[in-house]
Tab-separated table of C-alpha atoms in Angstrom:
chain	number	residue	atom	x	y	z
A	9	UNK	CA	-23.015	7.103	-10.193
A	10	UNK	CA	-19.403	7.885	-11.492
A	11	UNK	CA	-16.489	6.322	-9.012
A	12	UNK	CA	-15.074	9.576	-7.984
A	13	UNK	CA	-18.361	11.077	-7.017
A	14	UNK	CA	-19.015	7.655	-5.232
A	15	UNK	CA	-15.745	8.217	-3.475
A	16	UNK	CA	-16.360	11.674	-2.560
A	17	UNK	CA	-19.838	10.919	-1.024
A	18	UNK	CA	-18.529	7.907	0.728
A	19	UNK	CA	-15.857	10.054	2.458
A	20	UNK	CA	-18.342	12.561	3.905
A	21	UNK	CA	-19.190	9.656	6.271
A	22	UNK	CA	-15.894	7.653	6.652
A	23	UNK	CA	-13.013	9.739	6.253
A	24	UNK	CA	-10.281	8.293	4.306
A	25	UNK	CA	-6.441	9.804	3.694
A	26	UNK	CA	-5.767	11.767	0.623
A	27	UNK	CA	-5.615	9.296	-2.641
A	28	UNK	CA	-2.191	10.082	-4.157
A	29	UNK	CA	-1.877	6.711	-6.371
A	30	UNK	CA	-3.314	5.685	-9.726
A	31	UNK	CA	-4.617	2.482	-8.149
A	32	UNK	CA	-6.096	3.958	-5.414
A	33	UNK	CA	-9.675	5.339	-6.656
A	34	UNK	CA	-10.509	1.302	-7.390
A	35	UNK	CA	-9.513	0.520	-3.968
A	36	UNK	CA	-11.521	3.047	-2.439
A	37	UNK	CA	-14.432	2.366	-4.388
A	38	UNK	CA	-14.401	-1.349	-3.117
A	39	UNK	CA	-13.733	-0.263	0.257
A	40	UNK	CA	-16.670	2.248	0.364
A	41	UNK	CA	-18.868	-0.753	-1.509
A	42	UNK	CA	-18.117	-3.057	1.280
A	43	UNK	CA	-19.073	-0.383	4.092
A	44	UNK	CA	-22.451	0.661	2.459
A	45	UNK	CA	-23.342	-3.105	1.978
A	46	UNK	CA	-22.510	-3.919	5.523
A	47	UNK	CA	-24.604	-0.724	6.717
A	48	UNK	CA	-27.638	-1.872	4.348
A	49	UNK	CA	-27.472	-5.345	5.837
A	50	UNK	CA	-27.327	-3.836	9.348
A	51	UNK	CA	-30.634	-2.089	8.620
A	52	UNK	CA	-31.994	-4.791	6.961
A	53	UNK	CA	-31.361	-7.112	9.980
A	54	UNK	CA	-32.741	-4.457	12.661
A	55	UNK	CA	-35.806	-4.012	10.452
A	56	UNK	CA	-36.509	-7.676	10.566
A	57	UNK	CA	-36.081	-7.929	14.135
A	58	UNK	CA	-38.438	-5.075	14.612
A	59	UNK	CA	-41.031	-6.413	12.561
A	60	UNK	CA	-40.624	-9.803	14.206
A	61	UNK	CA	-41.422	-7.883	17.466
A	62	UNK	CA	-44.264	-5.778	15.973
A	63	UNK	CA	-46.102	-9.056	14.451
A	64	UNK	CA	-45.056	-11.852	16.929
A	65	UNK	CA	-48.495	-12.160	18.645
A	66	UNK	CA	-50.657	-11.989	15.147
A	67	UNK	CA	-51.853	-15.240	13.822
A	68	UNK	CA	-50.220	-15.448	10.331
A	69	UNK	CA	-49.508	-18.328	7.770
A	70	UNK	CA	-46.362	-20.122	8.174
A	71	UNK	CA	-43.759	-18.906	5.970
A	72	UNK	CA	-42.017	-21.678	3.529
A	73	UNK	CA	-38.454	-22.803	4.712
A	74	UNK	CA	-37.293	-21.851	0.799
A	75	UNK	CA	-38.442	-18.164	1.298
A	76	UNK	CA	-37.471	-17.707	5.042
A	77	UNK	CA	-33.922	-19.347	5.046
A	78	UNK	CA	-32.563	-20.591	1.448
A	79	UNK	CA	-33.406	-17.675	-0.645
A	80	UNK	CA	-31.747	-15.286	1.800
A	81	UNK	CA	-28.712	-17.551	1.973
A	82	UNK	CA	-28.199	-17.754	-1.749
A	83	UNK	CA	-28.386	-14.154	-2.164
A	84	UNK	CA	-25.741	-13.476	0.670
A	85	UNK	CA	-23.424	-16.139	-1.009
A	86	UNK	CA	-23.763	-14.415	-4.420
A	87	UNK	CA	-23.259	-11.390	-2.547
A	88	UNK	CA	-19.955	-12.275	-0.898
A	89	UNK	CA	-18.554	-14.063	-3.821
A	90	UNK	CA	-19.091	-10.984	-5.962
A	91	UNK	CA	-17.073	-8.868	-3.275
A	92	UNK	CA	-14.423	-11.424	-2.645
A	93	UNK	CA	-13.854	-11.848	-6.871
A	94	UNK	CA	-13.752	-8.335	-7.071
A	95	UNK	CA	-11.178	-7.779	-4.550
A	96	UNK	CA	-8.962	-10.474	-5.957
A	97	UNK	CA	-8.908	-8.820	-8.911
A	98	UNK	CA	-7.665	-5.519	-7.376
A	99	UNK	CA	-5.170	-7.516	-5.261
A	100	UNK	CA	-3.793	-9.564	-8.400
A	101	UNK	CA	-3.563	-6.069	-10.515
A	102	UNK	CA	-0.953	-4.885	-8.098
A	103	UNK	CA	0.689	-8.098	-6.593
A	104	UNK	CA	0.532	-10.831	-8.913
A	105	UNK	CA	0.970	-8.474	-12.017
A	106	UNK	CA	4.507	-7.206	-12.535
A	107	UNK	CA	5.227	-3.918	-12.871
A	108	UNK	CA	5.943	-2.321	-16.397
A	109	UNK	CA	9.326	-2.855	-17.965
A	110	UNK	CA	9.774	0.955	-17.850
A	111	UNK	CA	9.016	1.240	-14.442
A	112	UNK	CA	11.501	3.227	-12.536
A	113	UNK	CA	13.497	0.905	-9.754
A	114	UNK	CA	14.118	1.468	-6.017
A	115	UNK	CA	15.308	-0.854	-3.571
A	116	UNK	CA	13.662	-0.113	0.001
A	117	UNK	CA	15.764	-1.650	2.891
A	118	UNK	CA	14.125	-1.750	6.855
A	119	UNK	CA	16.229	-1.919	9.511
A	120	UNK	CA	15.876	-1.139	13.538
A	121	UNK	CA	14.682	1.636	13.435
A	122	UNK	CA	15.172	3.441	9.978
A	123	UNK	CA	14.231	2.990	6.220
A	124	UNK	CA	17.009	3.548	3.380
A	125	UNK	CA	16.187	4.023	-0.248
A	126	UNK	CA	18.634	2.993	-3.112
A	127	UNK	CA	18.488	4.050	-6.590
A	128	UNK	CA	20.767	2.235	-9.337
A	129	UNK	CA	22.387	5.345	-11.026
A	130	UNK	CA	22.861	6.018	-14.462
A	131	UNK	CA	24.023	2.175	-15.070
A	132	UNK	CA	20.284	1.170	-14.201
A	133	UNK	CA	22.221	-1.632	-11.917
A	134	UNK	CA	22.337	-1.979	-8.385
A	135	UNK	CA	25.879	-2.777	-6.731
A	136	UNK	CA	25.867	-5.743	-4.498
A	137	UNK	CA	25.658	-5.871	-1.085
A	138	UNK	CA	27.471	-7.783	1.581
A	139	UNK	CA	26.007	-8.247	5.334
A	140	UNK	CA	29.673	-7.821	6.668
A	141	UNK	CA	30.241	-4.538	5.539
A	142	UNK	CA	27.028	-2.928	6.827
A	143	UNK	CA	28.203	-0.153	8.919
A	144	UNK	CA	25.447	2.817	9.318
A	145	UNK	CA	28.032	4.977	11.445
A	146	UNK	CA	30.503	4.670	8.816
A	147	UNK	CA	28.161	5.916	5.843
A	148	UNK	CA	27.434	2.423	4.369
A	149	UNK	CA	23.653	1.389	5.983
A	150	UNK	CA	23.489	-1.099	3.339
A	151	UNK	CA	26.676	-2.926	2.889
A	152	UNK	CA	27.370	-1.807	-0.417
A	153	UNK	CA	30.586	-3.755	-1.956
A	154	UNK	CA	33.046	-1.081	-3.104
A	155	UNK	CA	34.828	-3.420	-5.201
A	156	UNK	CA	31.645	-3.751	-7.503
A	157	UNK	CA	31.599	-1.325	-10.086
A	158	UNK	CA	27.988	-1.357	-10.573
A	159	UNK	CA	27.502	0.174	-6.915
A	160	UNK	CA	29.862	3.017	-7.548
A	161	UNK	CA	26.939	5.146	-9.079
A	162	UNK	CA	24.477	4.014	-6.605
A	163	UNK	CA	22.534	6.340	-4.513
A	164	UNK	CA	21.525	5.737	-1.022
A	165	UNK	CA	19.083	8.208	1.069
A	166	UNK	CA	16.793	8.425	3.960
A	167	UNK	CA	14.430	10.113	2.094
A	168	UNK	CA	12.040	8.295	-1.021
A	169	UNK	CA	11.707	10.817	-3.690
A	170	UNK	CA	9.787	10.124	-6.602
A	171	UNK	CA	8.421	11.547	-9.846
A	172	UNK	CA	4.588	12.121	-10.307
A	173	UNK	CA	2.933	10.162	-12.807
A	174	UNK	CA	5.634	7.487	-13.388
A	175	UNK	CA	5.241	3.928	-12.238
A	176	UNK	CA	7.658	2.831	-9.772
A	177	UNK	CA	8.647	-0.933	-8.342
A	178	UNK	CA	9.959	-1.067	-5.003
A	179	UNK	CA	12.305	-4.042	-3.952
A	180	UNK	CA	11.665	-4.497	-0.419
A	181	UNK	CA	14.335	-5.948	2.215
A	182	UNK	CA	15.068	-5.978	5.804
A	183	UNK	CA	18.051	-6.548	7.537
A	184	UNK	CA	17.198	-7.791	10.856
A	185	UNK	CA	13.135	-8.234	11.734
A	186	UNK	CA	10.023	-8.012	9.926
A	187	UNK	CA	9.145	-4.467	8.971
A	188	UNK	CA	5.995	-3.102	7.701
A	189	UNK	CA	6.094	-0.525	4.679
A	190	UNK	CA	3.295	1.705	4.766
A	191	UNK	CA	2.229	4.547	3.138
A	192	UNK	CA	-1.591	5.309	3.734
A	193	UNK	CA	-1.916	8.070	0.850
A	194	UNK	CA	-0.701	5.618	-1.518
A	195	UNK	CA	-2.509	2.675	-0.411
A	196	UNK	CA	0.464	0.661	0.175
A	197	UNK	CA	1.045	-1.861	2.688
A	198	UNK	CA	3.865	-4.632	2.085
A	199	UNK	CA	5.989	-6.187	5.117
A	200	UNK	CA	9.731	-6.583	4.412
A	201	UNK	CA	10.824	-9.661	5.515
A	202	UNK	CA	14.809	-10.593	6.380
A	203	UNK	CA	16.187	-12.836	3.676
A	204	UNK	CA	13.400	-12.284	0.980
A	205	UNK	CA	12.776	-9.487	-1.599
A	206	UNK	CA	9.013	-8.258	-2.154
A	207	UNK	CA	8.096	-6.374	-4.846
A	208	UNK	CA	5.260	-3.761	-5.202
A	209	UNK	CA	4.557	-1.187	-7.803
A	210	UNK	CA	2.436	1.829	-8.071
A	211	UNK	CA	2.165	5.137	-9.665
A	212	UNK	CA	1.914	8.090	-7.562
A	213	UNK	CA	-0.137	10.969	-9.030
A	214	UNK	CA	-0.212	13.962	-6.645
A	215	UNK	CA	2.891	15.498	-5.838
A	216	UNK	CA	3.585	16.055	-2.179
A	217	UNK	CA	5.036	14.848	1.070
A	218	UNK	CA	3.593	11.545	2.675
A	219	UNK	CA	4.737	9.692	5.883
A	220	UNK	CA	6.286	6.215	5.410
A	221	UNK	CA	5.461	4.086	8.388
A	222	UNK	CA	6.568	0.879	9.750
A	223	UNK	CA	3.408	-1.370	10.856
A	224	UNK	CA	4.835	-4.024	12.525
A	225	UNK	CA	6.117	-3.894	16.223
A	226	UNK	CA	10.115	-4.257	15.293
A	227	UNK	CA	11.468	-3.338	18.578
A	228	UNK	CA	11.630	-0.646	21.369
A	229	UNK	CA	12.318	2.004	18.596
A	230	UNK	CA	9.356	0.942	16.730
A	231	UNK	CA	7.356	4.396	17.272
A	232	UNK	CA	10.076	6.341	15.719
A	233	UNK	CA	10.828	4.345	12.700
A	234	UNK	CA	9.501	6.779	10.189
A	235	UNK	CA	10.301	8.614	6.603
A	236	UNK	CA	9.111	10.453	4.038
A	237	UNK	CA	8.101	9.852	0.527
A	238	UNK	CA	8.450	13.195	-1.458
A	239	UNK	CA	6.702	12.867	-4.728
A	240	UNK	CA	7.821	15.872	-7.189
A	241	UNK	CA	6.870	16.978	-10.491
A	242	UNK	CA	9.021	15.329	-12.973
A	243	UNK	CA	11.194	18.261	-14.023
A	244	UNK	CA	11.746	18.752	-10.322
A	245	UNK	CA	12.639	15.332	-9.750
A	246	UNK	CA	15.219	15.209	-12.452
A	247	UNK	CA	17.032	18.122	-10.948
A	248	UNK	CA	17.012	16.397	-7.689
A	249	UNK	CA	18.383	13.429	-9.077
A	250	UNK	CA	20.870	14.866	-10.894
A	251	UNK	CA	22.094	17.056	-7.994
A	252	UNK	CA	22.106	13.882	-5.707
A	253	UNK	CA	24.218	11.451	-8.308
A	254	UNK	CA	26.799	14.378	-8.750
A	255	UNK	CA	27.234	14.804	-5.147
A	256	UNK	CA	27.624	11.147	-4.505
A	257	UNK	CA	30.003	10.929	-7.349
A	258	UNK	CA	32.360	13.612	-6.042
A	259	UNK	CA	31.964	11.571	-2.480
A	260	UNK	CA	33.078	8.329	-4.369
A	261	UNK	CA	36.338	9.768	-5.925
A	262	UNK	CA	39.671	9.207	-4.187
């Protein structure tokens, strides 16, 4: 059965969020494979239990230990080794293999209790940030250093806007405590840890609006730490980016 058909069949029983990323089908197929195998083993265990209860009083020849214990144990070992190896390959493709050199670079910063997203601008370089300059109330939530020329064209937004069909490399940061960056429809989950930079790359495939959640209990305002990922067609994204870069340039003029 084709993987897409397998996913559609599985979702009739196990409802999954809409899959809007290029790597999502492989993850969904593996998840559903695990669920179907677990269901089959559950059914087999109950059949064996019922058979044992039904025939417990009948005289029968003793079953050899090899058939009763070692063969099922070997089969289960091979099965779980296969599932573990397949899961490791999927994990490595997203976490251990770096993004393409042409991937779009976006910086994601979590803080109590908001997400901010920074685009590098026309120079394709992020400006320097300093903790002492962080001032959300003054319009500088990331602490951009005005003395660094690379930061003059940086675009900071509270909404993550991306083009469909292009790989994106997210660099995750946290200013205060651990935050969990999660977009279920993109099959993304990565912690943002203070003092560290975590990279995660993916390719959004379906235009639409998707909720960005914090999956770590980060304080009393954790419940409202949400943002939006807006995936646009490439032409619409270019228009959005040019308009916001122009607005940012006007604000940065003396």
